[in-house]
Short mmCIF file of C-alpha atoms and ligand atoms in Angstrom, two decimals:
data_model
loop_
_atom_site.label_atom_id
_atom_site.label_comp_id
_atom_site.label_asym_id
_atom_site.label_seq_id
_atom_site.Cartn_x
_atom_site.Cartn_y
_atom_site.Cartn_z
CA MET T 1 6.82 16.96 23.54
CA ARG T 2 10.22 16.68 25.23
CA SER T 3 13.03 14.54 23.88
CA CYS T 4 14.68 11.90 26.04
CA VAL T 5 17.64 9.56 25.76
CA ILE T 6 16.59 6.00 24.91
CA GLY T 7 20.04 4.65 24.11
CA SER T 8 23.67 5.54 24.66
CA GLY T 9 27.01 4.33 23.39
CA SER T 10 30.67 5.22 23.49
CA TYR T 11 33.94 4.11 22.02
CA VAL T 12 37.62 4.68 22.67
CA PRO T 13 40.49 3.37 20.55
CA GLU T 14 42.54 0.51 21.99
CA ARG T 15 45.94 2.18 22.14
CA VAL T 16 46.70 3.67 25.56
CA VAL T 17 49.19 6.53 25.83
CA THR T 18 50.38 6.84 29.43
CA ASN T 19 52.15 9.76 31.05
CA ALA T 20 55.27 7.57 31.11
CA ASP T 21 55.01 7.24 27.31
CA LEU T 22 54.89 11.04 27.06
CA GLU T 23 57.94 11.40 29.31
CA ARG T 24 59.87 9.63 26.56
CA MET T 25 58.57 12.04 23.88
CA VAL T 26 58.64 15.56 25.37
CA GLY T 27 60.09 17.35 28.40
CA THR T 28 57.34 16.42 30.83
CA SER T 29 56.73 14.16 33.81
CA ASP T 30 53.94 12.03 35.19
CA ALA T 31 54.04 14.18 38.33
CA TRP T 32 53.58 17.44 36.38
CA ILE T 33 50.74 16.09 34.25
CA MET T 34 48.93 14.53 37.25
CA GLU T 35 49.32 17.59 39.42
CA ARG T 36 48.49 20.23 36.78
CA THR T 37 45.77 18.36 34.86
CA GLY T 38 44.66 15.15 36.64
CA ILE T 39 45.21 13.11 33.46
CA ARG T 40 46.79 9.66 33.91
CA GLU T 41 46.40 8.28 30.42
CA ARG T 42 44.55 8.85 27.15
CA ARG T 43 43.70 6.89 24.00
CA ALA T 44 45.07 7.37 20.50
CA ALA T 45 43.39 6.11 17.34
CA ALA T 46 45.16 3.47 15.25
CA GLU T 47 46.59 4.44 11.90
CA GLY T 48 43.75 4.57 9.41
CA GLU T 49 41.12 4.92 12.14
CA ARG T 50 39.10 8.09 11.58
CA THR T 51 36.60 10.21 13.46
CA SER T 52 33.71 8.61 11.55
CA ASP T 53 34.90 5.13 12.66
CA LEU T 54 34.90 6.12 16.33
CA ALA T 55 31.52 7.82 15.90
CA ALA T 56 29.96 4.85 14.10
CA HIS T 57 31.06 2.44 16.86
CA ALA T 58 29.49 4.64 19.53
CA ALA T 59 26.31 5.18 17.49
CA ARG T 60 25.85 1.43 16.85
CA ARG T 61 26.03 0.79 20.58
CA ALA T 62 23.40 3.45 21.26
CA LEU T 63 21.07 1.96 18.62
CA GLU T 64 21.60 -1.56 19.95
CA MET T 65 20.79 -0.48 23.48
CA ALA T 66 17.56 1.14 22.31
CA GLY T 67 16.66 -1.68 19.92
CA VAL T 68 16.21 0.85 17.10
CA ARG T 69 17.20 -0.09 13.54
CA PRO T 70 19.59 2.25 11.66
CA GLU T 71 17.03 2.70 8.88
CA ASP T 72 14.56 4.15 11.39
CA VAL T 73 16.88 7.02 12.36
CA ASP T 74 15.62 10.40 11.08
CA LEU T 75 18.51 12.63 12.03
CA ILE T 76 22.23 12.43 12.81
CA VAL T 77 23.90 15.53 14.28
CA LEU T 78 27.59 15.13 14.98
CA GLY T 79 29.76 17.54 16.95
CA THR T 80 33.40 17.48 15.89
CA VAL T 81 36.34 19.74 15.13
CA THR T 82 38.34 16.89 13.67
CA PRO T 83 36.17 15.79 10.73
CA ASP T 84 37.47 13.06 8.42
CA GLN T 85 37.62 15.71 5.67
CA PRO T 86 36.18 19.22 5.07
CA THR T 87 33.24 17.82 3.13
CA PRO T 88 31.09 15.74 3.12
CA ALA T 89 30.20 15.99 6.76
CA THR T 90 31.50 13.27 9.07
CA ALA T 91 27.84 12.68 10.02
CA ALA T 92 27.17 11.67 6.40
CA LEU T 93 30.05 9.17 6.52
CA VAL T 94 28.64 7.79 9.78
CA GLN T 95 25.21 7.54 8.16
CA ALA T 96 26.68 5.40 5.39
CA LYS T 97 28.59 3.21 7.87
CA LEU T 98 25.44 2.62 9.91
CA GLY T 99 23.13 2.17 6.92
CA ALA T 100 20.84 4.89 8.32
CA ARG T 101 19.38 5.51 4.87
CA ARG T 102 16.51 7.82 5.82
CA ALA T 103 18.43 10.17 8.07
CA LEU T 104 19.41 13.78 7.46
CA ALA T 105 23.05 13.96 8.58
CA PHE T 106 25.17 17.03 9.31
CA ASP T 107 27.99 18.23 11.57
CA VAL T 108 28.19 21.05 14.06
CA SER T 109 31.49 22.76 14.81
CA ALA T 110 31.53 23.86 18.43
CA ALA T 111 34.71 22.21 19.70
CA CYS T 112 34.37 20.93 23.27
CA ALA T 113 30.74 22.09 23.35
CA GLY T 114 30.01 20.15 20.15
CA ALA T 115 27.84 17.41 21.65
CA LEU T 116 25.86 19.90 23.73
CA VAL T 117 25.15 22.06 20.69
CA ALA T 118 24.29 18.92 18.68
CA LEU T 119 21.95 17.85 21.48
CA SER T 120 20.17 21.21 21.46
CA VAL T 121 19.73 21.03 17.67
CA ALA T 122 18.43 17.45 17.70
CA ASP T 123 16.12 18.31 20.58
CA GLN T 124 14.42 20.98 18.43
CA TYR T 125 13.75 18.42 15.70
CA VAL T 126 12.30 15.88 18.13
CA ARG T 127 10.23 18.46 20.03
CA SER T 128 8.73 19.83 16.83
CA GLY T 129 7.91 16.36 15.52
CA ALA T 130 10.28 16.77 12.55
CA ALA T 131 12.26 13.74 13.76
CA ARG T 132 11.35 10.72 15.86
CA TYR T 133 14.73 9.08 16.34
CA ALA T 134 17.71 11.45 16.42
CA LEU T 135 21.31 10.43 16.96
CA VAL T 136 23.49 12.96 18.77
CA ILE T 137 27.19 12.20 18.48
CA GLY T 138 30.31 13.83 19.87
CA ALA T 139 33.51 12.52 18.32
CA ASP T 140 37.01 13.92 18.16
CA LEU T 141 40.39 12.66 17.18
CA LEU T 142 42.55 15.38 18.62
CA THR T 143 45.72 13.28 18.80
CA ARG T 144 45.93 14.00 15.05
CA ALA T 145 45.56 17.74 15.59
CA VAL T 146 48.27 18.29 18.20
CA ASP T 147 51.95 18.98 17.78
CA TRP T 148 53.63 16.00 19.45
CA THR T 149 56.70 18.11 20.21
CA ASP T 150 54.66 20.74 22.11
CA ARG T 151 54.42 19.70 25.76
CA ASN T 152 51.93 22.50 26.44
CA THR T 153 49.22 20.73 24.43
CA CYS T 154 50.16 17.15 23.47
CA VAL T 155 49.71 15.77 27.00
CA LEU T 156 46.12 16.99 27.24
CA PHE T 157 44.03 15.33 24.55
CA GLY T 158 42.66 11.86 23.79
CA ASP T 159 40.49 10.31 21.07
CA ALA T 160 36.94 9.14 21.78
CA ALA T 161 33.32 9.17 20.67
CA GLY T 162 29.99 9.16 22.49
CA ALA T 163 26.44 8.88 21.16
CA LEU T 164 22.94 9.45 22.50
CA LEU T 165 19.76 8.34 20.77
CA LEU T 166 16.88 10.76 21.34
CA ALA T 167 13.19 10.01 20.97
CA PRO T 168 9.99 11.74 22.14
CA ALA T 169 9.47 11.28 25.89
CA ALA T 170 6.22 9.90 27.24
CA ASP T 171 4.09 12.93 28.12
CA ASP T 172 3.16 12.15 31.68
CA GLU T 173 6.46 11.30 33.37
CA GLY T 174 8.23 14.69 33.39
CA ARG T 175 11.35 13.01 32.02
CA GLY T 176 13.64 14.11 29.23
CA LEU T 177 15.63 17.19 28.28
CA LEU T 178 14.32 20.14 30.30
CA SER T 179 16.54 22.90 28.94
CA THR T 180 19.60 23.89 26.98
CA HIS T 181 21.26 27.30 27.24
CA LEU T 182 24.15 28.03 24.89
CA HIS T 183 26.36 31.05 24.27
CA SER T 184 29.23 32.13 22.04
CA ASP T 185 31.85 34.86 22.12
CA GLY T 186 33.82 34.98 18.91
CA ALA T 187 35.98 37.79 20.30
CA LEU T 188 37.75 35.01 22.24
CA ALA T 189 38.54 33.00 19.08
CA GLY T 190 42.27 33.64 19.47
CA ILE T 191 42.78 31.92 22.84
CA LEU T 192 42.17 28.40 21.50
CA SER T 193 42.22 27.45 17.85
CA ILE T 194 43.38 25.06 15.14
CA PRO T 195 44.50 27.37 12.33
CA HIS T 196 44.11 25.99 8.80
CA GLY T 197 46.66 23.23 8.19
CA ASP T 198 48.12 23.70 11.65
CA THR T 199 47.91 22.13 15.12
CA VAL T 200 46.14 23.17 18.34
CA LYS T 201 47.22 26.63 19.51
CA MET T 202 46.21 27.51 23.04
CA ASN T 203 46.77 30.19 25.63
CA GLY T 204 46.35 27.69 28.46
CA ARG T 205 46.08 30.13 31.35
CA GLU T 206 43.55 32.32 29.57
CA VAL T 207 41.46 29.30 28.48
CA PHE T 208 41.56 28.06 32.07
CA ARG T 209 40.27 31.38 33.38
CA VAL T 210 37.51 31.74 30.76
CA ALA T 211 36.47 28.09 31.17
CA VAL T 212 35.94 28.47 34.93
CA ARG T 213 34.01 31.73 34.51
CA THR T 214 31.73 30.47 31.72
CA LEU T 215 31.08 27.03 33.24
CA VAL T 216 30.07 28.56 36.59
CA ALA T 217 27.78 31.03 34.79
CA ALA T 218 26.32 28.19 32.70
CA ALA T 219 25.56 26.08 35.78
CA GLN T 220 23.92 28.98 37.57
CA GLU T 221 21.85 29.88 34.51
CA ALA T 222 20.63 26.28 34.20
CA LEU T 223 19.62 26.05 37.86
CA HIS T 224 17.90 29.43 37.79
CA ALA T 225 16.00 28.78 34.53
CA ASN T 226 14.63 25.50 35.88
CA GLY T 227 13.90 26.78 39.38
CA LEU T 228 16.27 24.18 40.83
CA ALA T 229 18.34 24.29 43.99
CA ARG T 230 21.86 22.95 43.54
CA GLU T 231 21.14 20.11 45.98
CA GLN T 232 18.63 18.75 43.46
CA VAL T 233 21.36 18.03 40.91
CA ASP T 234 22.23 14.33 41.11
CA HIS T 235 24.90 14.18 38.41
CA VAL T 236 27.10 16.64 36.58
CA MET T 237 28.14 15.35 33.15
CA GLY T 238 30.63 17.82 31.84
CA HIS T 239 33.22 18.43 29.27
CA GLN T 240 36.54 17.87 31.02
CA ALA T 241 39.87 19.47 30.20
CA ASN T 242 41.57 19.82 33.56
CA LEU T 243 40.71 18.50 37.02
CA ARG T 244 41.54 21.90 38.52
CA ILE T 245 38.93 23.56 36.28
CA ILE T 246 36.30 21.01 37.35
CA GLU T 247 37.14 21.42 41.06
CA ALA T 248 36.97 25.21 40.80
CA VAL T 249 33.60 25.07 39.02
CA MET T 250 32.05 22.53 41.40
CA GLU T 251 33.23 24.48 44.41
CA ARG T 252 31.91 27.81 43.12
CA VAL T 253 28.55 26.30 42.19
CA GLY T 254 28.44 24.58 45.58
CA LEU T 255 28.31 20.98 44.39
CA PRO T 256 30.37 18.09 45.82
CA MET T 257 32.94 16.53 43.48
CA GLU T 258 31.30 13.09 43.91
CA ARG T 259 28.48 14.30 41.68
CA PHE T 260 30.84 14.91 38.75
CA TRP T 261 31.27 11.93 36.42
CA LEU T 262 35.00 11.85 35.68
CA THR T 263 36.56 10.36 32.55
CA LEU T 264 39.46 12.84 32.36
CA ASP T 265 41.89 10.68 34.36
CA ARG T 266 41.46 7.73 31.99
CA TYR T 267 40.85 9.46 28.64
CA GLY T 268 42.17 13.05 28.87
CA ASN T 269 40.37 15.91 27.16
CA THR T 270 38.15 14.14 24.63
CA SER T 271 36.55 17.36 23.37
CA ALA T 272 33.04 16.77 21.99
CA ALA T 273 32.95 13.12 23.10
CA ALA T 274 33.04 13.73 26.85
CA ILE T 275 29.40 14.46 27.68
CA PRO T 276 27.78 11.57 25.76
CA MET T 277 30.58 9.27 26.93
CA CYS T 278 29.95 10.17 30.58
CA ILE T 279 26.22 9.61 30.19
CA ASP T 280 26.87 6.26 28.54
CA GLU T 281 29.29 5.11 31.24
CA ALA T 282 26.90 6.08 34.02
CA ASN T 283 23.95 4.57 32.17
CA ARG T 284 25.66 1.22 31.58
CA ALA T 285 26.92 1.16 35.16
CA GLY T 286 23.30 1.45 36.33
CA ARG T 287 24.10 4.72 38.06
CA LEU T 288 21.29 6.76 36.52
CA ALA T 289 18.00 6.19 38.28
CA PRO T 290 14.71 7.27 36.69
CA GLY T 291 13.80 10.78 37.80
CA GLU T 292 17.37 11.83 38.64
CA LEU T 293 18.56 15.22 37.47
CA VAL T 294 21.57 15.48 35.18
CA LEU T 295 23.31 18.82 34.66
CA MET T 296 25.43 18.96 31.51
CA LEU T 297 28.13 21.62 31.16
CA ALA T 298 30.58 22.40 28.38
CA ALA T 299 32.95 25.14 27.30
CA GLY T 300 35.48 25.26 24.52
CA ALA T 301 37.00 26.93 21.50
CA GLY T 302 34.90 29.62 19.90
CA PHE T 303 34.44 30.44 22.70
CA VAL T 304 31.22 28.40 23.03
CA TRP T 305 29.72 27.36 26.35
CA GLY T 306 26.50 26.37 27.98
CA SER T 307 24.38 23.87 29.84
CA GLY T 308 21.72 21.23 29.46
CA VAL T 309 19.42 19.81 32.13
CA MET T 310 17.86 16.40 31.78
CA ARG T 311 15.52 14.41 34.00
CA TRP T 312 16.59 10.79 33.50
O1 UT7 E 1 38.83 21.93 26.06
C1 UT7 E 1 39.25 23.19 26.45
C2 UT7 E 1 40.68 23.29 26.11
N1 UT7 E 1 41.67 23.34 27.07
C3 UT7 E 1 41.60 23.71 28.36
O2 UT7 E 1 40.60 23.94 28.97
C4 UT7 E 1 42.92 23.84 29.01
C5 UT7 E 1 42.94 24.96 30.00
N2 UT7 E 1 44.26 25.16 30.55
C6 UT7 E 1 44.88 24.25 31.31
O3 UT7 E 1 44.38 23.20 31.57
C7 UT7 E 1 46.23 24.64 31.88
O4 UT7 E 1 46.48 25.99 31.63
C8 UT7 E 1 47.37 23.77 31.31
C9 UT7 E 1 47.26 22.35 31.83
C10 UT7 E 1 47.35 23.78 29.80
C11 UT7 E 1 48.71 24.33 31.78
O5 UT7 E 1 48.72 24.39 33.21
P1 UT7 E 1 49.20 25.74 33.94
O6 UT7 E 1 49.17 25.43 35.37
O7 UT7 E 1 48.32 26.84 33.44
O8 UT7 E 1 50.65 25.87 33.45
P2 UT7 E 1 51.34 27.08 32.67
O9 UT7 E 1 50.86 27.14 31.27
O10 UT7 E 1 51.21 28.31 33.51
O11 UT7 E 1 52.83 26.61 32.68
C12 UT7 E 1 53.59 26.46 33.87
C13 UT7 E 1 54.93 25.86 33.53
C14 UT7 E 1 55.61 26.54 32.34
O12 UT7 E 1 56.99 26.58 32.60
P3 UT7 E 1 57.67 27.96 33.04
O13 UT7 E 1 57.40 28.92 31.93
O14 UT7 E 1 57.00 28.32 34.33
O15 UT7 E 1 59.09 27.57 33.18
C15 UT7 E 1 55.35 25.56 31.21
O16 UT7 E 1 56.33 25.63 30.21
O17 UT7 E 1 54.76 24.48 33.17
C16 UT7 E 1 55.41 24.24 31.93
N3 UT7 E 1 54.72 23.17 31.24
C17 UT7 E 1 55.02 21.87 31.39
N4 UT7 E 1 55.92 21.26 32.16
C18 UT7 E 1 55.96 19.92 32.11
C19 UT7 E 1 53.70 23.28 30.36
N5 UT7 E 1 53.31 22.06 29.94
C20 UT7 E 1 54.13 21.17 30.57
C21 UT7 E 1 54.23 19.76 30.57
N6 UT7 E 1 55.15 19.20 31.35
N7 UT7 E 1 53.42 18.99 29.80
#
């Protein structure tokens, strides 16, 4: 039995950091950031606000939408590279905040692909019958993991969380998650990392190049595996780090930019949060019609990349 999304939620902290704010902090300009990345502003968590807080807000919204009680959740899988602490898992802290007493809760570490990997894991549980209600969360608080004097990285990231509640799909409708395809290449670990006790270290140009290559390959693999023509894709919900990366990928795959759900301009690179946040925004805006095809794409540190295809 396939899994499908029955509820979605997202959350961003209140504090807005604009490009003008950054001009006052490092040697940058609104023009450079807009032209090279497409980011206009991003959010930064308040002091004391942690990844588990963002995640719990998003998860509550997903549960409310679905009308499912926290105590009925069987599984919480949370993608993050900015956990509250090394252990216990941030998912366990979210479980306690929600009061999801029966759930098994654990984290996955797959950086910007975190929510996609979490989705593929939760999908296995739901498909096998091991879980009925599974919460998939992507949450990152990267403003705490960047060096605010390094203009190469501090302008790029924002804090956010997104959550999807999965449940078994009704058999006869052909809806739900059709596929996930995920890959890793640890030989590329050095191009993007957060060394122990340190801040984000990135070879921007190399990450850019690898991101375009892997995202295009991921899109093509997803279409091929499902026997889909690109015209059949109604929405692309992707991780988003740079508008130029997205444009290059959409062009090479042969999809118009209008099909890509953009949050980058408003929230920056939100790492694991982006895909569930996009789905939630589109869902709440009434922009996802039953039967429409959603292509999910992500690539990030690891390197980890891949796709998911969902019939809404
Ligand atoms: O989630 C996945 C993680 N991240 C990504 O996918 C990011 C992928 N990479 C990128 O998005 C781009 O490589 C960046 C946005 C990070 C950088 O853009 P770029 O066009 O590749 O710029 P660059 O690194 O080649 O730097 C060009 C110039 C350099 O100056 P010089 O050496 O030519 O004098 C940089 O020092 O731009 C300078 N620069 C800046 N200038 C103003 C770098 N950052 C800034 C900045 N403001 N914030």
